[in-house]
Short mmCIF file of C-alpha atoms in Angstrom, two decimals:
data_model
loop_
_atom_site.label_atom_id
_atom_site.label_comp_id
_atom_site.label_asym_id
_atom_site.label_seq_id
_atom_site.Cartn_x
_atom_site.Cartn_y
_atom_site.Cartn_z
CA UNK A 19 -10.59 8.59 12.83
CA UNK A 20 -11.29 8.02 9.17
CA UNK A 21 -14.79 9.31 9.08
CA UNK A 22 -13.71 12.37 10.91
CA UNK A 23 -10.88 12.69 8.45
CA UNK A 24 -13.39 12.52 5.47
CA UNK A 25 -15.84 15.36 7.66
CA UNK A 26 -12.65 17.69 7.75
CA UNK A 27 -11.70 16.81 4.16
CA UNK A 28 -15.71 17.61 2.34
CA UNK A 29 -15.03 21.19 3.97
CA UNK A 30 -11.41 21.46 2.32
CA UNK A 31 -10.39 22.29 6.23
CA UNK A 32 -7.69 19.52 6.29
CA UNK A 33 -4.45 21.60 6.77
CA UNK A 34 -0.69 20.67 7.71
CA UNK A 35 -1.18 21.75 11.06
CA UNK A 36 -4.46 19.14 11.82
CA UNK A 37 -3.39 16.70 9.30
CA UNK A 38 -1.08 15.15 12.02
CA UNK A 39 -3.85 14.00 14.05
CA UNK A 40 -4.31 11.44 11.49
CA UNK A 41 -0.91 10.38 12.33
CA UNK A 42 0.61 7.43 14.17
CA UNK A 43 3.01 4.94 14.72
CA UNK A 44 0.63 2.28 15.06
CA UNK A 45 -0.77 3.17 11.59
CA UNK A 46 -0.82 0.60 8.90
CA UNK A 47 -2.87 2.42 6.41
CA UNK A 48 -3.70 6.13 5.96
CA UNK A 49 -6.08 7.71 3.36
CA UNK A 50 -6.30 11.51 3.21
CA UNK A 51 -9.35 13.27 1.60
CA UNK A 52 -8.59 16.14 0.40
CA UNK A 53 -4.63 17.09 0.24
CA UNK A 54 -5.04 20.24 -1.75
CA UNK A 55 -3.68 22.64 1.36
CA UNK A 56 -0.86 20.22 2.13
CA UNK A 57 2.54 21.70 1.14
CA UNK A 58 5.42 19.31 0.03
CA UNK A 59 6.89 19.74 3.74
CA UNK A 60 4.21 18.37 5.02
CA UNK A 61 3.89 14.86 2.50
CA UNK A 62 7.69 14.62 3.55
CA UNK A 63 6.78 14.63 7.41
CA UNK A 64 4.00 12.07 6.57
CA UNK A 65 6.60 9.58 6.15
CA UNK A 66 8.18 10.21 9.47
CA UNK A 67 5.35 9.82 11.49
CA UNK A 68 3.58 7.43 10.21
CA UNK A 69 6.66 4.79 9.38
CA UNK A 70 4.61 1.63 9.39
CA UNK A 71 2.67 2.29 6.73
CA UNK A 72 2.01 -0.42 4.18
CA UNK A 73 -1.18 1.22 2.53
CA UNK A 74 -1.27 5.34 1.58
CA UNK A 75 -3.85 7.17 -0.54
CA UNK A 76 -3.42 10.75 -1.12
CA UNK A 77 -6.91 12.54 -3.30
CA UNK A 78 -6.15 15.46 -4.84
CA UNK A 79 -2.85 15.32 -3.84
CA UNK A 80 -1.90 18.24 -6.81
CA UNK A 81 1.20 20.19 -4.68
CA UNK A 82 3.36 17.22 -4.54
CA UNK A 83 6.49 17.86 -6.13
CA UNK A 84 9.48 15.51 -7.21
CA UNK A 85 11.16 15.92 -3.81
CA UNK A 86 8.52 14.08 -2.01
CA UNK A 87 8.74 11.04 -3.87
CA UNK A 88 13.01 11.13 -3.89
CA UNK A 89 12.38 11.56 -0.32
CA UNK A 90 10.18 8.66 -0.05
CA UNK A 91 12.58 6.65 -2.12
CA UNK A 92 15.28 6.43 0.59
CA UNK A 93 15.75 3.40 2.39
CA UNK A 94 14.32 4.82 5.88
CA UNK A 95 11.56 5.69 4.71
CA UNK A 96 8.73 4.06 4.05
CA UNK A 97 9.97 0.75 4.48
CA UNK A 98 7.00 -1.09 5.23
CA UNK A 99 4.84 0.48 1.86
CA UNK A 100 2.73 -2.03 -0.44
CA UNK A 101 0.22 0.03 -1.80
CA UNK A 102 0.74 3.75 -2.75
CA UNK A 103 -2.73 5.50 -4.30
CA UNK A 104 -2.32 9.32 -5.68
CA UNK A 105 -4.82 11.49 -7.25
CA UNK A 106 -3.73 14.33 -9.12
CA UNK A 107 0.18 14.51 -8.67
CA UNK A 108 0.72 16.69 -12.02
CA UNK A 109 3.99 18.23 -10.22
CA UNK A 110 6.14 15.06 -10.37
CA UNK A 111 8.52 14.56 -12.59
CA UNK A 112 9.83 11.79 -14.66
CA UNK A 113 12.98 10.96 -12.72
CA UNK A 114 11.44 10.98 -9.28
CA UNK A 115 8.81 8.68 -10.62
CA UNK A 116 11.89 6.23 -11.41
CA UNK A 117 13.99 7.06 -8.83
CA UNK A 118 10.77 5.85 -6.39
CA UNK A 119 10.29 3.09 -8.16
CA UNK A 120 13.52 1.40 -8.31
CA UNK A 121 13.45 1.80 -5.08
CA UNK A 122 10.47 0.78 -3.56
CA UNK A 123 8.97 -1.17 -6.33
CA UNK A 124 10.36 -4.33 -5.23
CA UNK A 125 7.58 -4.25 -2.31
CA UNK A 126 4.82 -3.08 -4.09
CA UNK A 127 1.57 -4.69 -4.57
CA UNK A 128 -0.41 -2.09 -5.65
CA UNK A 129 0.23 1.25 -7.85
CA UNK A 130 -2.46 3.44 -8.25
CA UNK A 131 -2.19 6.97 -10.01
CA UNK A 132 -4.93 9.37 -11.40
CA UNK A 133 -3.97 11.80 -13.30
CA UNK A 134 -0.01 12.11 -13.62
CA UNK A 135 1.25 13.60 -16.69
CA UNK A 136 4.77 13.21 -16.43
CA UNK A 137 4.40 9.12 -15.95
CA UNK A 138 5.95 7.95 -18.92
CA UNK A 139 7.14 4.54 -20.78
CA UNK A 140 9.91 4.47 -19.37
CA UNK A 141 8.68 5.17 -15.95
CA UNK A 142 6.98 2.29 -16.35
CA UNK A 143 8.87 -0.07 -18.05
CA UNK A 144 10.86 0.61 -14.18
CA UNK A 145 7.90 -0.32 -12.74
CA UNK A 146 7.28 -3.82 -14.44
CA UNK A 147 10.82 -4.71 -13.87
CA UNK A 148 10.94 -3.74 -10.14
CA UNK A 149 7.08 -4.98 -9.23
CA UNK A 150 6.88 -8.24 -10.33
CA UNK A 151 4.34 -9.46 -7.92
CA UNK A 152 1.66 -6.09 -9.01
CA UNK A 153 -1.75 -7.39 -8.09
CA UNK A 154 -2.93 -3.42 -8.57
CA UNK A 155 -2.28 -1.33 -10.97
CA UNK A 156 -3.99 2.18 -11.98
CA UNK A 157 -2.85 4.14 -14.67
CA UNK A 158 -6.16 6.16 -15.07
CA UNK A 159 -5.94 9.66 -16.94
CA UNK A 160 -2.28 9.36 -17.82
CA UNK A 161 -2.28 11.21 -21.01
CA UNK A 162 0.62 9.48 -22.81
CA UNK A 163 -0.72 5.85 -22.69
CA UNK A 164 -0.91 4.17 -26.00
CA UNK A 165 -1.15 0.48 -27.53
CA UNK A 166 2.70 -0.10 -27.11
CA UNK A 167 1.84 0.53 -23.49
CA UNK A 168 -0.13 -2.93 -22.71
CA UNK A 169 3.19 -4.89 -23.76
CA UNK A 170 5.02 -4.42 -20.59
CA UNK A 171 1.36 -4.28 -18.93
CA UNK A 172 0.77 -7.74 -19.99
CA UNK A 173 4.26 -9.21 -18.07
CA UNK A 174 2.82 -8.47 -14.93
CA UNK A 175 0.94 -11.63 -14.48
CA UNK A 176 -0.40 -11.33 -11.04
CA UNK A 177 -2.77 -8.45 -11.66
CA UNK A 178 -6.21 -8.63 -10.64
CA UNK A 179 -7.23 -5.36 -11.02
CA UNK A 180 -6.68 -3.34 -13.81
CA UNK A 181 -7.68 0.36 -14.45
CA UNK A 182 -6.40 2.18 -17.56
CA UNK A 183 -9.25 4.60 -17.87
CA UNK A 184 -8.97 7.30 -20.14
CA UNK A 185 -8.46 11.12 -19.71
CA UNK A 186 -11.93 11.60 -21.81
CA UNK A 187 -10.38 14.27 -24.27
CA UNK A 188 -9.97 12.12 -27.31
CA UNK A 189 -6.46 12.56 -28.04
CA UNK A 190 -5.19 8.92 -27.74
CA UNK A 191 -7.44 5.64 -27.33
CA UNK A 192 -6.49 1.98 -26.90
CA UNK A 193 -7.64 -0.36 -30.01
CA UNK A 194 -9.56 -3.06 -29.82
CA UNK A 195 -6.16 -5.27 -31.52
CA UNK A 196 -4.15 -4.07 -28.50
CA UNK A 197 -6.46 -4.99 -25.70
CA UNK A 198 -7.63 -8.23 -26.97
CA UNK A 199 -3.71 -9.44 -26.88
CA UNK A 200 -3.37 -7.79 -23.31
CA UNK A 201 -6.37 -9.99 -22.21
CA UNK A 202 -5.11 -13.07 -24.05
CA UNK A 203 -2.05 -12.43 -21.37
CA UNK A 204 -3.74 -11.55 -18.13
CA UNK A 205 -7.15 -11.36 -18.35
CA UNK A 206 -7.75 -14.70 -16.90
CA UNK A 207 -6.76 -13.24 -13.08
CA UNK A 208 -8.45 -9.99 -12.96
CA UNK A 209 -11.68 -9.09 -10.92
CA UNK A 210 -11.71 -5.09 -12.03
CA UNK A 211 -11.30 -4.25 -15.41
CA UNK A 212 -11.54 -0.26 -16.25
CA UNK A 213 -11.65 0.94 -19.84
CA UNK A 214 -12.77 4.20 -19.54
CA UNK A 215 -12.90 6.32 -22.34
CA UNK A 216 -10.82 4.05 -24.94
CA UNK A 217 -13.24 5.85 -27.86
CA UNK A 218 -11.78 3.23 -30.86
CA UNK A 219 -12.45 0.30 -28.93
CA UNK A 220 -14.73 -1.69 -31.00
CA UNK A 221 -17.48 -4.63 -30.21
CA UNK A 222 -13.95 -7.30 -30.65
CA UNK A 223 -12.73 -5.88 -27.49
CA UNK A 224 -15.67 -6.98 -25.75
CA UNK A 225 -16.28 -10.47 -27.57
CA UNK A 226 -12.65 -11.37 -28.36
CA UNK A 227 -11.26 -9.81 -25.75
CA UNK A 228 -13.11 -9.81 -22.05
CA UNK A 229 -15.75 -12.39 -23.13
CA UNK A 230 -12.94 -14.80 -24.41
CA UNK A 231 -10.15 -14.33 -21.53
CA UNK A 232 -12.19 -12.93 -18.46
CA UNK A 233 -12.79 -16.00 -15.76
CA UNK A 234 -13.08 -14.23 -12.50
CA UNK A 235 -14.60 -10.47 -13.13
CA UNK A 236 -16.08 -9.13 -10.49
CA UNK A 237 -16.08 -5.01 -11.43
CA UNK A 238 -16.74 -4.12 -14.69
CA UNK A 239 -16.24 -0.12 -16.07
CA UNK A 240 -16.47 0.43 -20.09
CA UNK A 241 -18.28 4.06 -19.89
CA UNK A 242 -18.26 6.65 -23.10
CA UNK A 243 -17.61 3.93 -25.71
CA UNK A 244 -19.32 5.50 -28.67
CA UNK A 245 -18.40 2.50 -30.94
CA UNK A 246 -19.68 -0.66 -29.01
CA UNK A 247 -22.93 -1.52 -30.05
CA UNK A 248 -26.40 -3.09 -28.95
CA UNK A 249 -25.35 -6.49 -30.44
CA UNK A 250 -22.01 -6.69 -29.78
CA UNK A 251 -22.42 -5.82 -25.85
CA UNK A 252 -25.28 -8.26 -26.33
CA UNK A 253 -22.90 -10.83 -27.51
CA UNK A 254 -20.42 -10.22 -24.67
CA UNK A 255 -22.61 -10.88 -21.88
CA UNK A 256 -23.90 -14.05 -23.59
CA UNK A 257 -20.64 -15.47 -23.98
CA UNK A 258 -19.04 -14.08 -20.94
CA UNK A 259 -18.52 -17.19 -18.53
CA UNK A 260 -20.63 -17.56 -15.17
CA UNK A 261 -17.97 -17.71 -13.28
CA UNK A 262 -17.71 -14.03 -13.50
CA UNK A 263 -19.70 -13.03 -11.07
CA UNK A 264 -20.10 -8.89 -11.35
CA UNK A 265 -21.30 -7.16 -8.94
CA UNK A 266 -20.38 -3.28 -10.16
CA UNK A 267 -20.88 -3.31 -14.08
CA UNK A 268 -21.06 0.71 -15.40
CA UNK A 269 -21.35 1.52 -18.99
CA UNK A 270 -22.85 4.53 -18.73
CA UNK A 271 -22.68 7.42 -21.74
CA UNK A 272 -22.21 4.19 -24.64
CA UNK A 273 -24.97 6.25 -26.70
CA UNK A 274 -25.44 3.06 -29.28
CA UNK A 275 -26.78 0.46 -26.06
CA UNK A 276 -30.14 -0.32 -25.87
CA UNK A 277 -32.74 -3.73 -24.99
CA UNK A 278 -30.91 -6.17 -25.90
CA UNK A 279 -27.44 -5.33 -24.04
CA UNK A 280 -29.84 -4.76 -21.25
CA UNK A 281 -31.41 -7.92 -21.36
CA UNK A 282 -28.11 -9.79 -21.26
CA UNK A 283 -26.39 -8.47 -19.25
CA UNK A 284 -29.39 -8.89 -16.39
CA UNK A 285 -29.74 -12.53 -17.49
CA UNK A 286 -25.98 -13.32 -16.95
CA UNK A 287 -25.16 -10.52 -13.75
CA UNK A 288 -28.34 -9.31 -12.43
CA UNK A 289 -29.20 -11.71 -9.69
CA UNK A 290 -25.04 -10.46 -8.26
CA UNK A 291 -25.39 -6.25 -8.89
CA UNK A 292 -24.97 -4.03 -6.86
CA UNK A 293 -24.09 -1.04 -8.50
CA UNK A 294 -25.21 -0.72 -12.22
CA UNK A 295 -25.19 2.75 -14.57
CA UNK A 296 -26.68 2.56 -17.65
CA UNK A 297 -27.02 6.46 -18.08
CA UNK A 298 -27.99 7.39 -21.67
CA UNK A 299 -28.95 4.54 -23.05
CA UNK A 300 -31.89 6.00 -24.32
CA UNK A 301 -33.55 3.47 -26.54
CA UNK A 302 -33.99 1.01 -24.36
CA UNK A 303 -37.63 -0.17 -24.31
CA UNK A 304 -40.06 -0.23 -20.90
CA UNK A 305 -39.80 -3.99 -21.04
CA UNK A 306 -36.42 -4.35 -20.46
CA UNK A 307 -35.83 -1.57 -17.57
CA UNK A 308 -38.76 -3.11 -15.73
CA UNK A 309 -36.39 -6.31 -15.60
CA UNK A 310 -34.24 -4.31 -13.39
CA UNK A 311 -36.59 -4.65 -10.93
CA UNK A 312 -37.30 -8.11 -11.61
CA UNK A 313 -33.69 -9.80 -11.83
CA UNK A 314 -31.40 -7.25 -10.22
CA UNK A 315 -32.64 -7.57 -6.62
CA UNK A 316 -29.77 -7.08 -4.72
CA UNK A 317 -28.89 -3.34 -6.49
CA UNK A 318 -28.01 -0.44 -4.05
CA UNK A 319 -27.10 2.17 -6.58
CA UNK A 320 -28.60 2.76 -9.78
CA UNK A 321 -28.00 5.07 -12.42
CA UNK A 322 -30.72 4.95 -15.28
CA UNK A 323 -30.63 9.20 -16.32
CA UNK A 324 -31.54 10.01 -19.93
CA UNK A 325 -33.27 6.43 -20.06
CA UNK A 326 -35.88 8.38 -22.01
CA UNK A 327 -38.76 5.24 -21.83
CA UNK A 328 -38.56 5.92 -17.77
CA UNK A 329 -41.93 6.25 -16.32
CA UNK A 330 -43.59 5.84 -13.11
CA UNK A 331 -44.21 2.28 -14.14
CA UNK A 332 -40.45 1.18 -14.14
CA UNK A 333 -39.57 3.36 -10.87
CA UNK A 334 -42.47 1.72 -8.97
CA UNK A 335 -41.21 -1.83 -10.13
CA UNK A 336 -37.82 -0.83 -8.76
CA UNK A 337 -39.05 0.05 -5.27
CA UNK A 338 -41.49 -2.25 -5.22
CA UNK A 339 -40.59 -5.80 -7.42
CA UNK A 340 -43.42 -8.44 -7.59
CA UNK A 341 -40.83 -10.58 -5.25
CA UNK A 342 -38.97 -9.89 -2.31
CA UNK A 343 -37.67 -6.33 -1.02
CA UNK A 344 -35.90 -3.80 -2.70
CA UNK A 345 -32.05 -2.66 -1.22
CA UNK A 346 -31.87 0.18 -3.87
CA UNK A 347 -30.60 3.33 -1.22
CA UNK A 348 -29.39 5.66 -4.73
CA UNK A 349 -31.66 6.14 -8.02
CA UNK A 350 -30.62 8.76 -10.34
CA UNK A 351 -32.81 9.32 -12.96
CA UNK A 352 -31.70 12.78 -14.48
CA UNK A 353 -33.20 13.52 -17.90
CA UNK A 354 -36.34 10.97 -17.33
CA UNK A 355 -39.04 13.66 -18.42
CA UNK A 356 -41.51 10.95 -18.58
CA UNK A 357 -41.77 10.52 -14.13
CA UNK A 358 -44.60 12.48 -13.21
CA UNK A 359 -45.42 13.61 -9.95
CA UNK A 360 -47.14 10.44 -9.14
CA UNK A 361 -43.71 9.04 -9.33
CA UNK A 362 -43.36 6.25 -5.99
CA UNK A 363 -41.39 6.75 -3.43
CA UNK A 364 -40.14 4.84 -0.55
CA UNK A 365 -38.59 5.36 2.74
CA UNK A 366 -34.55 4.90 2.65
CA UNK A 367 -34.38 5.37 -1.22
CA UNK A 368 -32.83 8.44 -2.47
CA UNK A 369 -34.32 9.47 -5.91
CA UNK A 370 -32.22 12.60 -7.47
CA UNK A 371 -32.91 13.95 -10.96
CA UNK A 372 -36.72 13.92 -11.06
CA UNK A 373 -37.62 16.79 -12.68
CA UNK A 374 -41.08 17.74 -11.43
CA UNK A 375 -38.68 17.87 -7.76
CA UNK A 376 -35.99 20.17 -9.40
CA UNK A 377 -38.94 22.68 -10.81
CA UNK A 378 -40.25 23.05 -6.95
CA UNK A 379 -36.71 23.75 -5.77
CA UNK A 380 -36.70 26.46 -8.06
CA UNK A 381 -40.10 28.06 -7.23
#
């Protein structure tokens, strides 16, 4: 039933009227697509017929309104809940946020929001009082996060994943000062660290900070930092101990990366990626994207656009390494102008962004 829940949702065809048969009493987790034509009514009634929930995600969820979650709050409903996920619910206020958490917090072992405006400090300051035993928490593209932020952050001990990724705009970052203490606290536990967007965070944040604290990293996201540099990212993965063993590492758009960040970082994690974006890092040298090929074997998804020393010579050592077989299924090599039509190809690897391809589309 998922898969033909995530059919209806790519067609935005999930509506109020077939959302229900989705629902059930049996039902211990539920994840719904695409909410956008689901009217608060309807998130109400989700709680009613599905009351053994104990995981919910709700994408794009952007017509829930503070009556949902007060609704949710009372004691019949809900009751089971551990993890609550919600994308986009800009409608909900500030007092339903802590009304629902007082509430249910107690049981929670996961909190993950994208994009909620109205979350504040206070909200949750609730939160880390009622939700001691948080192993999730996502606070991703909540506008109002700042420094004094990690201090509550950093009581709830039993995190292991953490995702404060940034709304991208600029307005507020993280510093380097802040995060390094919040690491000192709970960094030890955590296998997903997010950092998103954090545009002041500085090379310390790395070396001080994840390299010094991290033990047990297994996800790793640190895209669009414009102030981390070649050396420093260099330094982190040299110093970083093995028994992190990543297996998703993106720093994608961090314009000041080049050879030796990529050299490290496939000396300490290559021989564990699976996914790995390195998109825009555009000085690094032909040498060090053919390791790729040579030390991250076990890669599915790869994201090496605007790599501008790309050639045929580092895609063909991708899909074909000098040992054993490539699993690569996604390469995305968007601004590579240097991959010719001679580029290789193999069956089961999709290569998007090649620009002698996009040039025939258009003819």
């Amino acid at each position: 039933m998922d898969r033909i829940c995530k059919i209806v949702s790519k067609t935005r065809n999930l509506t109020e009227e077939n959302v229900r048969l989705f629902y059930g009493v049996s039902n211990h987790s539920l994840v719904i697509y695409d909410s956008t034509n689901l009217q608060p009514d309807t998130f109400e009634t989700m709680a009613y017929l599905n009351p053994n929930l104990e995981q919910l995600a709700l994408h794009m969820c952007g017509r829930m309104e503070s009556r949902v979650l007060e609704h949710w709050a009372q004691q019949s409903q809900l009751q089971h809940i551990k993890r609550i996920e919600l994308l986009g619910p800009f409608l909900v206020r500030e007092e339903a946020w802590k009304l629902f958490l007082r509430e249910k917090g107690p049981q929670l072992t996961g909190f993950l929001i994208t994009n909620a405006p109205r979350f504040t400090r206070e909200c949750l300051d609730i939160l880390v009082e009622n939700a001691s035993q948080l192993q999730e928490l996502r606070l991703a593209e909540v506008n109002q996060i700042e420094d004094s932020w990690l201090e509550p952050i950093a009581q709830l001990t039993s995190l292991n994943n953490l995702d404060l990724a940034s709304d991208l705009s600029g307005r507020k970052s993280l510093s380097s000062a802040a995060v390094i203490d919040l690491l000192k606290a709970i960094g030890g536990n955590l296998a997903l660290l997010n950092l998103n967007g954090h545009e002041d965070l500085e090379d310390d944040a790395l070396t001080e900070g994840i390299a010094g604290n991290c033990q047990r990293l297994e996800e790793l996201y640190l895209r669009l930092l414009p102030m981390i540099t070649d050396a420093g990212v260099a330094t982190l993965f040299k110093d970083l101990p093995r028994t992190n063993r990543l297996t998703r590492i993106d720093m994608s758009r961090c314009h000041g990366l080049s050879s030796l960040a990529l050299t490290a970082l496939l000396d300490h994690s290559g021989a564990t990626l699976t996914f790995l974006g390195i998109n825009s890092w555009k000085d690094a040298d032909e040498m060090a994207l053919n390791g790729i090929g040579e030390k991250a074997k076990k890669l599915v998804e790869l994201d090496i656009g605007w790599c501008r020393n790309v050639n045929d010579l580092v895609i063909g050592s991708l899909l074909k390494p000098k040992k054993g077989r490539t699993q690569l299924k996604t390469l995305s090599c968007f601004g590579c102008n240097r991959i010719t039509n001679d580029c290789p190809r193999q069956i089961g690897v999709n290569i998007v962004g090649v620009e002698t391809d996009l040039r025939r589309q258009r003819l």
